[in-house]
Amino acid sequence: MKEEEEGKAECEGESLFEDPDFPPEDTSLYFDRSTPIARLQGSITWLRPQELCQTPALFPENINLGHAKQGLLGDCWFLCACTFLLKNKHLLNKVLLPDQPQWGGSRYRGSFQFRFWQQGHWTNVNIDDRLPCINSTLCFSRCLSPSAFWVALLEKAYAKLHGSYERLWAGQVSEALVDFTGSLAERWSLGDLGSEEEQKPEQDSDEVRRRRLDLNLIHSVKDECAISCSTHSSPGGASELGQYHALSVMEWSDVKTLIGSELLLLRIRNPWGRCCWGGAWKESGAGWSSVDKVSASDLQSRVAEGEFWLDETEFMSQFDDVTIGYPITEDGHLKSIYTGNLLSHKHQMAGRWLKGHSAGGSRNSSSYSSNPKYWLKVCERGEVLVSLLQHRKWRHTEKYAQTPRGSGDNTKHQHYQAIALHMWKVEKKRFSLSRTLNKPPCASTHCHAYDREVVLHGQLEPGYYLLIPSTYQPGAEARFLIRVFASSSTSLCALKSPAPSLPLITDGEWETSFFQGSWVEGATAGGSRNFPSHWQNPSFPFTVCAESAETSGVNVRVTLHQSRPDTDLHPIGFHIYKVPEAAPEQTLPRDKDPVASCVPHCYTQDVSLSCRLSAGTYTIVPSTYQPDCSAEFTLSLARKIHRKVVKSQEMLGRAIQEISHISVMQS
């Protein structure tokens, strides 16, 4: 007894981890206080599980009591994905790393580690176990068992990833499924296509059609894939649900009726943890009289808290759409929901749409051909899935923050571009881009949709295929990830477009210098001017001569390029400081404001600034936004030089000069 008390005292002592990046404060709860949880302000306290019950654990002994129950936060979409994790231990272990120290153990220090798939890579998120409560009870999601805490901790880690709990209010099940598994998820329509004017995506020159779900299509993988159904309006049999609610399909069963006909029943789970169904298959509904008593008793015995049965007709009429998450094996391979085939060959490439360069818009636009382009090589006939996943628009430069999701389709438009993916089969050796684009594509996503991810599917013959991802509006900027999953051997590479034309310099000559540098954690990664360590960043002195300063217009151009993949960029920027004449070389003027700045810090490969500087000595200080972000970088400095151009009649020399200029432009 004495040892238990000492262990408890140690667990409750100062040695327990307290997360400084996600503290028990309003900043972790709220984004803009636009949701109903804003009414909870001032009522919430943060408690550790051992303060809520005597024997906390991640999972209960009865795993059925480990299912999630929704609290005061509108994140049913997140909880539907949690249900799929609980049914697939190998996927759960990927998100919640096994063998972590728990309460009562000697290694417990009050912290837990989670992993989420983000834009092509797994991201670690560490949290402490202080959870938001009201009157010593969890106020957000929890397990059916009051002593199990895996759901509450996972919800906290996911909230930290998004920036706050409030940012989890309303979302798409498909996004949580992909974030938890690295798999694919597709949304299928169940409703009347003609009555959804407000949900129609942007139209382009292709036929617009939303796919309707045929349950027979996924019958072969029904026990392996994640299935969720959702409502956009109040359904008749589940009028209690109201609008925008997602539920999990736990099981579907083929049943024979007393008259010998086949009947498909589906067992549905409501994240609220209570039954809300008033149809023919409720506990005492009329539907059970059409099935023999043994089958009826067996099916009803499977219903847990918050679950109910309904038949296929009710399912198709009462819900608006279905989200299907692709099965993924323990080896990490995707399985097709169309055929059950193992898609063991996969590739991914990051890209972006840049205004004025590669944001060409839809096929209606004359600039469509400037969109990014990719070669897909199919070595032998097989099933191929290609997904286009866009990054959510960022508003801040915090490490994890992303913009919030609203409940309606209109809010999606604030955070995502309308995107589509088109594919043409081509003869690579005789390839003409203009002629190819004048032909209809062999496959496409058919319309531009305001979704995070769109998926193209087909059985492809061997050969080369041209892939073009696009936004609907020309000039719309975003980063994206192309992913390919195939049953046979494939390869994916970017089609190298000609280097963009640089503005012609007709007002004199320019001299360009290149500098290599690096931000090193704990040494030269000082962060932005918001941090005292800013002056630890590398600095690069240069001089503007009097002759160059006398000319009119821009006389200095600076470009900073970070050497990191598109999927793992730091926010970068730089400042230019003028060095006083009497100051020693390499001395930074810490008491002076910069004379020019390239801010705010942006998540991009390159940032540039053109400016006019007077004669004198200057220094450039490039930085990441946060300190201790390590990366290699290149700084290019172009200065206008004042000298007359000597015209030469020697054509060979002129040709060499032109070739040199071109090589610099393309490097």
PDB file of C-alpha atoms in Angstrom, residues 103-228:
ATOM      1  CA  TRP A 103      -0.634   5.118 -15.510  1.00  0.00           C
ATOM      2  CA  GLY A 104       0.672   3.179 -12.543  1.00  0.00           C
ATOM      3  CA  GLY A 105       3.846   2.074 -14.325  1.00  0.00           C
ATOM      4  CA  SER A 106       7.327   3.154 -13.309  1.00  0.00           C
ATOM      5  CA  ARG A 107       8.003   4.638 -16.769  1.00  0.00           C
ATOM      6  CA  TYR A 108       4.867   6.796 -16.835  1.00  0.00           C
ATOM      7  CA  ARG A 109       5.650  10.509 -17.148  1.00  0.00           C
ATOM      8  CA  GLY A 110       2.308  11.925 -18.310  1.00  0.00           C
ATOM      9  CA  SER A 111       3.027  11.985 -22.069  1.00  0.00           C
ATOM     10  CA  PHE A 112       1.804  10.022 -25.093  1.00  0.00           C
ATOM     11  CA  GLN A 113       2.968   9.880 -28.686  1.00  0.00           C
ATOM     12  CA  PHE A 114       0.735   9.689 -31.777  1.00  0.00           C
ATOM     13  CA  ARG A 115       1.413   9.664 -35.509  1.00  0.00           C
ATOM     14  CA  PHE A 116      -0.702  11.058 -38.338  1.00  0.00           C
ATOM     15  CA  TRP A 117      -0.232  10.820 -42.079  1.00  0.00           C
ATOM     16  CA  GLN A 118       0.181  14.314 -43.508  1.00  0.00           C
ATOM     17  CA  GLN A 119       0.835  15.098 -47.214  1.00  0.00           C
ATOM     18  CA  GLY A 120       2.772  11.926 -47.875  1.00  0.00           C
ATOM     19  CA  HIS A 121       4.650  11.412 -44.590  1.00  0.00           C
ATOM     20  CA  TRP A 122       3.955  10.295 -41.027  1.00  0.00           C
ATOM     21  CA  THR A 123       4.130  13.156 -38.521  1.00  0.00           C
ATOM     22  CA  ASN A 124       4.778  12.648 -34.797  1.00  0.00           C
ATOM     23  CA  VAL A 125       2.575  14.527 -32.326  1.00  0.00           C
ATOM     24  CA  ASN A 126       3.447  14.364 -28.616  1.00  0.00           C
ATOM     25  CA  ILE A 127       0.946  15.473 -25.968  1.00  0.00           C
ATOM     26  CA  ASP A 128       0.555  15.455 -22.219  1.00  0.00           C
ATOM     27  CA  ASP A 129      -2.487  13.676 -20.768  1.00  0.00           C
ATOM     28  CA  ARG A 130      -4.248  16.702 -19.262  1.00  0.00           C
ATOM     29  CA  LEU A 131      -7.773  16.531 -20.720  1.00  0.00           C
ATOM     30  CA  PRO A 132     -10.566  19.163 -20.823  1.00  0.00           C
ATOM     31  CA  CYS A 133     -13.295  18.403 -18.263  1.00  0.00           C
ATOM     32  CA  ILE A 134     -16.439  19.897 -16.769  1.00  0.00           C
ATOM     33  CA  ASN A 135     -17.271  18.914 -13.188  1.00  0.00           C
ATOM     34  CA  SER A 136     -14.533  16.240 -13.234  1.00  0.00           C
ATOM     35  CA  THR A 137     -16.011  14.581 -16.347  1.00  0.00           C
ATOM     36  CA  LEU A 138     -14.544  14.599 -19.864  1.00  0.00           C
ATOM     37  CA  CYS A 139     -16.446  17.208 -21.861  1.00  0.00           C
ATOM     38  CA  PHE A 140     -15.406  16.024 -25.308  1.00  0.00           C
ATOM     39  CA  SER A 141     -15.076  12.529 -26.789  1.00  0.00           C
ATOM     40  CA  ARG A 142     -14.563   9.509 -24.550  1.00  0.00           C
ATOM     41  CA  CYS A 143     -14.840   5.723 -24.575  1.00  0.00           C
ATOM     42  CA  LEU A 144     -17.993   3.889 -23.552  1.00  0.00           C
ATOM     43  CA  SER A 145     -15.905   2.620 -20.638  1.00  0.00           C
ATOM     44  CA  PRO A 146     -15.239   5.548 -18.255  1.00  0.00           C
ATOM     45  CA  SER A 147     -11.800   4.133 -17.389  1.00  0.00           C
ATOM     46  CA  ALA A 148     -10.500   3.916 -21.012  1.00  0.00           C
ATOM     47  CA  PHE A 149      -8.809   6.994 -22.486  1.00  0.00           C
ATOM     48  CA  TRP A 150      -7.418   6.167 -25.937  1.00  0.00           C
ATOM     49  CA  VAL A 151     -10.155   8.154 -27.735  1.00  0.00           C
ATOM     50  CA  ALA A 152      -9.789  11.251 -25.542  1.00  0.00           C
ATOM     51  CA  LEU A 153      -6.009  11.260 -25.971  1.00  0.00           C
ATOM     52  CA  LEU A 154      -6.200  10.665 -29.734  1.00  0.00           C
ATOM     53  CA  GLU A 155      -8.700  13.521 -30.011  1.00  0.00           C
ATOM     54  CA  LYS A 156      -6.321  15.813 -28.130  1.00  0.00           C
ATOM     55  CA  ALA A 157      -3.399  14.879 -30.401  1.00  0.00           C
ATOM     56  CA  TYR A 158      -5.559  15.480 -33.499  1.00  0.00           C
ATOM     57  CA  ALA A 159      -6.700  18.825 -32.075  1.00  0.00           C
ATOM     58  CA  LYS A 160      -3.054  19.791 -31.526  1.00  0.00           C
ATOM     59  CA  LEU A 161      -2.298  18.859 -35.135  1.00  0.00           C
ATOM     60  CA  HIS A 162      -5.079  21.210 -36.275  1.00  0.00           C
ATOM     61  CA  GLY A 163      -4.283  23.991 -33.790  1.00  0.00           C
ATOM     62  CA  SER A 164      -7.245  23.729 -31.372  1.00  0.00           C
ATOM     63  CA  TYR A 165     -10.212  21.586 -30.380  1.00  0.00           C
ATOM     64  CA  GLU A 166     -12.608  24.022 -32.050  1.00  0.00           C
ATOM     65  CA  ARG A 167     -11.002  23.315 -35.414  1.00  0.00           C
ATOM     66  CA  LEU A 168     -12.328  19.762 -35.197  1.00  0.00           C
ATOM     67  CA  TRP A 169     -15.915  21.030 -35.234  1.00  0.00           C
ATOM     68  CA  ALA A 170     -17.378  19.495 -38.421  1.00  0.00           C
ATOM     69  CA  GLY A 171     -15.353  17.881 -41.183  1.00  0.00           C
ATOM     70  CA  GLN A 172     -15.189  14.986 -43.629  1.00  0.00           C
ATOM     71  CA  VAL A 173     -14.805  11.355 -42.535  1.00  0.00           C
ATOM     72  CA  SER A 174     -12.596  10.782 -45.592  1.00  0.00           C
ATOM     73  CA  GLU A 175      -9.971  13.225 -44.315  1.00  0.00           C
ATOM     74  CA  ALA A 176      -9.691  11.601 -40.889  1.00  0.00           C
ATOM     75  CA  LEU A 177      -9.488   8.132 -42.472  1.00  0.00           C
ATOM     76  CA  VAL A 178      -6.609   9.198 -44.714  1.00  0.00           C
ATOM     77  CA  ASP A 179      -4.844  10.988 -41.835  1.00  0.00           C
ATOM     78  CA  PHE A 180      -5.090   7.821 -39.708  1.00  0.00           C
ATOM     79  CA  THR A 181      -4.072   5.275 -42.353  1.00  0.00           C
ATOM     80  CA  GLY A 182      -2.277   6.939 -45.288  1.00  0.00           C
ATOM     81  CA  SER A 183      -4.852   5.141 -47.435  1.00  0.00           C
ATOM     82  CA  LEU A 184      -7.494   6.486 -49.829  1.00  0.00           C
ATOM     83  CA  ALA A 185     -11.128   7.315 -49.143  1.00  0.00           C
ATOM     84  CA  GLU A 186     -13.920   8.153 -51.566  1.00  0.00           C
ATOM     85  CA  ARG A 187     -17.309   9.757 -51.028  1.00  0.00           C
ATOM     86  CA  TRP A 188     -20.320   8.378 -52.915  1.00  0.00           C
ATOM     87  CA  SER A 189     -23.753   9.903 -53.351  1.00  0.00           C
ATOM     88  CA  LEU A 190     -26.938   8.224 -52.152  1.00  0.00           C
ATOM     89  CA  GLY A 191     -29.364  11.095 -52.616  1.00  0.00           C
ATOM     90  CA  ASP A 192     -31.323  12.414 -55.566  1.00  0.00           C
ATOM     91  CA  LEU A 193     -28.704  13.933 -57.845  1.00  0.00           C
ATOM     92  CA  GLY A 194     -31.144  16.387 -59.348  1.00  0.00           C
ATOM     93  CA  SER A 195     -32.090  17.952 -56.021  1.00  0.00           C
ATOM     94  CA  GLU A 196     -28.607  18.934 -54.824  1.00  0.00           C
ATOM     95  CA  GLU A 197     -28.089  22.222 -56.638  1.00  0.00           C
ATOM     96  CA  GLU A 198     -26.280  23.710 -53.685  1.00  0.00           C
ATOM     97  CA  GLN A 199     -23.776  20.849 -53.673  1.00  0.00           C
ATOM     98  CA  LYS A 200     -22.877  20.811 -57.366  1.00  0.00           C
ATOM     99  CA  PRO A 201     -19.144  21.233 -57.885  1.00  0.00           C
ATOM    100  CA  GLU A 202     -17.641  23.636 -60.367  1.00  0.00           C
ATOM    101  CA  GLN A 203     -18.347  22.531 -63.923  1.00  0.00           C
ATOM    102  CA  ASP A 204     -15.881  22.407 -66.772  1.00  0.00           C
ATOM    103  CA  SER A 205     -15.995  21.027 -70.302  1.00  0.00           C
ATOM    104  CA  ASP A 206     -16.316  17.408 -69.136  1.00  0.00           C
ATOM    105  CA  GLU A 207     -19.575  15.681 -68.373  1.00  0.00           C
ATOM    106  CA  VAL A 208     -20.531  16.405 -64.769  1.00  0.00           C
ATOM    107  CA  ARG A 209     -21.733  13.369 -62.878  1.00  0.00           C
ATOM    108  CA  ARG A 210     -21.579  12.353 -59.267  1.00  0.00           C
ATOM    109  CA  ARG A 211     -21.230   8.644 -58.755  1.00  0.00           C
ATOM    110  CA  ARG A 212     -23.955   6.772 -56.926  1.00  0.00           C
ATOM    111  CA  LEU A 213     -23.060   3.905 -54.677  1.00  0.00           C
ATOM    112  CA  ASP A 214     -23.888   0.347 -55.659  1.00  0.00           C
ATOM    113  CA  LEU A 215     -23.413  -1.783 -52.547  1.00  0.00           C
ATOM    114  CA  ASN A 216     -22.752  -4.836 -54.722  1.00  0.00           C
ATOM    115  CA  LEU A 217     -19.651  -3.054 -56.026  1.00  0.00           C
ATOM    116  CA  ILE A 218     -17.814  -3.331 -52.693  1.00  0.00           C
ATOM    117  CA  HIS A 219     -19.246  -6.658 -51.541  1.00  0.00           C
ATOM    118  CA  SER A 220     -15.917  -8.484 -51.873  1.00  0.00           C
ATOM    119  CA  VAL A 221     -14.159  -6.126 -49.432  1.00  0.00           C
ATOM    120  CA  LYS A 222     -17.098  -5.171 -47.213  1.00  0.00           C
ATOM    121  CA  ASP A 223     -15.494  -6.672 -44.096  1.00  0.00           C
ATOM    122  CA  GLU A 224     -12.132  -4.947 -44.687  1.00  0.00           C
ATOM    123  CA  CYS A 225     -12.943  -1.378 -45.731  1.00  0.00           C
ATOM    124  CA  ALA A 226     -14.164   1.499 -43.606  1.00  0.00           C
ATOM    125  CA  ILE A 227     -17.747   2.523 -44.375  1.00  0.00           C
ATOM    126  CA  SER A 228     -19.456   5.595 -42.995  1.00  0.00           C
TER     127      SER A 228
END
